[in-house]
Amino acid sequence: MAHKQAKYRSDYRAPAFTIDTVELDFDLHDNATRVTSVLGVRRLGPGALELDGEQLKLISVAVDDVELDADAYILNEHQLIISDLPDECTLTLVTEINPSANSALEGLYKSGGAFCTQCEAEGFRRITYYVDRPDVLAVFTTRITADARQFPYLLSNGNLQQQGECENGRHFAIWHDPHPKPAYLFALVAGDFDRLQDTYTTTEGRDVCLEVFVDKGNLSRAEYAMVSLKKAMQWDEERFGLAYDLDRYMIVAVDFFNMGAMENKGLNIFNSKYVLADQNTATDWDFIHVESVIGHEYFHNWTGNRITCRDWFQLSLKEGLTVFRDQEFSSDLGSRAVHRIDAIRVMRSHQFNEDASPMAHPIRPDKVVEMNNFYTVTVYNKGAEVIRMLHTILGEEGFQRGMQRYRQRHDGQAVTCEDFVAAMEAANDVDLSQFRRWYSQAGTPVVNITERYDASTGELTIRCQQQTPATPGQTDKAPVVIPLLFSVFDARGQRLAVEHEAIKRHESGSELLVLDQAECEFTLSGFAKRPIIAWLENFSAPVKLEREVALDDYALLLAHAEQEVTRWEAAQQMYLHVLLQAVEQGGALTLPQGLLNALRQALQAPLDNALKALIFTPPSAEELSEYYSSDVPLAAIEKAGKALRQQLALALQPDFAALFDQLQASDDDLSGPAMATRAMANRCLYFLAYAAPQQYADLIAKRATRRGNMTVQQGALEIAVHLELPNRDNILASFLEQWQATPLVMDKWFAAQASAVTATTVNEVQQLTDHSLFTLRNPNRVYALLATFCRNSLRFHQADGAGYRLVLDVIKQLNNLNPQVAARLITPFLQWRRYDAKRQEQLKSCLSELQQLDDLAPDLAEKIASALES
Ligand code: B3K
Ligand code: ZN
C-alpha cells in the first residue's frame, strides 16, 4: 500500500468547491450496490473540484447531465479531480461498492443480515466520491431500494418523505434531512428488526417519535435504552437549555461495530453492547454505560451536529465537550462521586499512559496520518478535563453563559476549538490566552507541592511548582493554567477557613487557587497546629501531584474529608505509598497498622457502598507502572499487589464477612443503592475468597451460575477465575453452557480469562482465539479477549515473550481484516522503551516485523513509525 501522507493542522484551507445539496440513490445488493449521487456544487475559490473516494468502482460522471469522457477528469486511488467546472453545477456520479466484502466496518457494510454505515471520520468516501471533509455542509435526500422481505426497514437521516413498492419484491423509501450536515453524519440502515417506539414532547412543543431498532427477539432488552434516551432529552433541556430539532429520533443496534456508537443526525447507529440490557445479561456498569453512551450520542446533536468541526484536528471541540456533558448527565442522575472517580481512573491508567507514549498528542493534534488513530483518551477524556477546568474557573453560570454565546455565534457552522474558547472568553469577559495552552501542549504536567509549617508564628508556607515533560516533537513547554481545588483541615478533621487574596471559595465547597506560573509561594496564617490539606480535590486538573506523603494525614482525610472523592483519593494515596515502597524492595510488603486501622474504620463507616467498593479497590498494576519511565519492575509490582490484597483479606476477614452478610439487594432492583450493594458485596466476596478459598468456593459457584442478575454472576465468575479457585474450570464450563447463545454475555466470559494474572493466562487466551464462539471479524469479541489481554500488563509482558507473539499474530490478521481494530491492539507495543533490555528487543522486533508487511495499513504504519522513531 502506498505510504499515506501526514496532514498538518496549520495547512488548513477552505475547499475550492462546496456542496449544498446531495441526492443519493442506493440500490442495495449484498455484493454490488449501486450508488447514484447528484451533487449541487458551488465554487468558493480558485482550483479544481477534488472529490475523495476509496475502494470505489466508478461507473460514470456527468456535469449538468452531460457525461464526461475519461480524459475530462483525473482518477487515482484516492481522488477524482475535475477541473474547468462552472461556478455552479450539478454533478452526477454513479459508483458501485461491495458491502459484503467490507470487513473494515467503515462505509457501507453488512452487520449480520442488515446493511449499515459508519462514516466518521472519513468513511463516506467509501460509499461515493465526495468532498469528504467536515466543513462541507449539505442538505441530504436519500432514496433506498432493497428486497422487501429481507429488509423491511429502510432508514436514513431526517424525515421519511415517501415509501412504496417496486418490481421484483423490492421496495423503496425516501428520506430528507433539512439540517445541512457534513458527510460524516450520513447514515443508512436496511434490515429486519424489532422496533420499540415511544414519544417525547420537547420544551418547544415538538412531538418527537422515538424508535429503537434491535435484532429480532431482543425487544425487552431495548427498554432501558429508550428510558435513557428520554432522560437525556429532558436533561439537556434542563441543564443546557438545548432541545431536539427533528420529528424523529432513531437508534439502531448492530452487532458489528468498531466503536461504541455514532451520532448520525436523527439516526444513531449503536454497538449493540450499548443498547441491549436487562438484569439477566447486563451488569450494573453495563446499564450505566448504556445510559451514558445513549446520552453522549444524543448530546452530540448540538455539540457536534448543529455546531460541527471545521477540520478533524478540532475533534476535541465536539468530543471533549460531549464527554464532559455525558459525565455531567451521569453525575446529575446517579452518584456524582462514583462517576468522578471512574473518570479519574480512566485518566490515570490510560490517558497518562498515552501522554507518556510515542503517540502523545495535544487534545488538538497538529499532525495526523490516519484520523481513526486520534479517537483517543487524550482527545476525548483529557479534552473533557479541559472543559471541566473551564467550568471550574468560570463556575456553572459563567460556563452556561459561554455555551449560549457559542450557540448564538456558531449554530449551523463548522468551527474550531479556538472559536469555542473565544465564546467562553467573550461571554465572561475574561482572558483565556494562557488557558489555550491546554489545547496545544501534550504531556501530563507535574505539580510539586511543599508545605512548611512554623509553629512559632502559626504560618503555613506553601510552594507550588509545575513542569510539563517533553513529548515527541514538543521539547519546550510553557506553564499552563491549573485550577487547584483544596480544603484545609485541623488535626481532628475539622474544616478550617482560609483567607488569602489569591484564594477564593469555589462553588464546590473547596478553596480555589489558580496556578498559572511555573512556581508560586504563598503563606496562610492562623494555625495553632500544623493543618492538613487535601490537594487537587475532585481531580481539578489533569496533572500528576508530587508531595511528601504522611500516611497519618491521609488516614485523617479518609475518615473526615467532606467530599467523597477526597476520601477515596486519600485511600488511594495510602495504598500507593505502601505499594511503591514495597516495589522498591522487590515486592515484599507488610501492611502498616495505620493503614489497616483506617481501612477497617472506612469499612465500618456509614459510607455509600459504591464508594466503599471503590475504596477497597487498590491501584492496579497498570497504574503503578505509570510511576516508572524505564525498567518497569513488573515482577515486584505483581508481588507487591498480591501481598497487599492478601494481607488486607486476612486482616479484615471478619469485617468483610460481617458486612457481606448485610448486603442484600434483589435481582431486579436497578436503583443506585441496590447497585452499590452489589458492588460492595462483590468486593467483600473477593477478599473473603482470597482469605479462605475453600470455604467460599461453593458460594461463588452458586453465584456464578445462578441466572437472575449479571452483576452477581460476573462478579463471582471473575473471582473464581482470577483467584484460581479449585472449582474454576467447572464454573467456566457451566457459565459457557448457560450463555453460549448470548454473545454479549460470552464477552464477559472471554474477558474474565484474559484479565487473569495466572501462570496459564497466556496459553488460555491463545486457545480461546480458536474457540468456536470467537471470531476476529467481530470487534466486540476482539476487544473482550485481546484488548483485555493487552491491558493485562503483567501477562502481556510475560518474560518469555509469549504474550507478545500471541498479539502480534492477531494484529497481522487484523491488518487485512480490520485495521482500526488492529491499531487499537498495538498500543502496549509502542511503549517498548519503558521495559528492560530483553523485553525491549522482543517488542521492537514485533514492531519491525509488522513494519515489513507489504500491505501494512496506515493505521498501524503511523503508530509503528512513531514508536520506532522516538
Ligand atoms: N463520533 C463517534 C466516533 C467515530 C469514530 C470513528 N472512527 C462516536 C462518539 O464519539 O460519539
Ligand atoms: Zn462522541
XYZ file of C-alpha atoms and ligand atoms in Angstrom, residues 106 118 120-121 184 259-263 296-297 300 315 318-319 372 375 380 820, ligand 1:
31
model
C -16.212 1.666 7.513
C -20.181 4.172 9.587
C -16.924 9.244 10.710
C -14.243 10.244 10.170
C -19.588 12.052 8.292
C -16.633 1.856 18.303
C -19.344 2.418 20.909
C -21.867 4.294 18.794
C -22.291 7.023 16.187
C -24.281 10.244 16.409
C -23.410 11.056 24.705
C -24.736 10.444 21.201
C -23.868 15.411 20.039
C -12.183 16.727 17.031
C -17.147 18.058 19.862
C -15.743 15.056 21.729
C -9.021 6.995 13.078
C -10.185 8.961 18.653
C -11.960 12.520 24.487
C -8.939 0.153 13.014
N -18.183 10.162 16.975
C -18.148 8.740 17.114
C -16.802 8.153 16.873
C -16.496 7.810 15.487
C -15.227 7.028 15.371
C -14.641 6.996 14.048
N -13.511 6.115 13.934
C -18.634 8.274 18.448
C -18.704 9.293 19.506
O -17.719 9.808 19.973
O -19.781 9.628 19.894
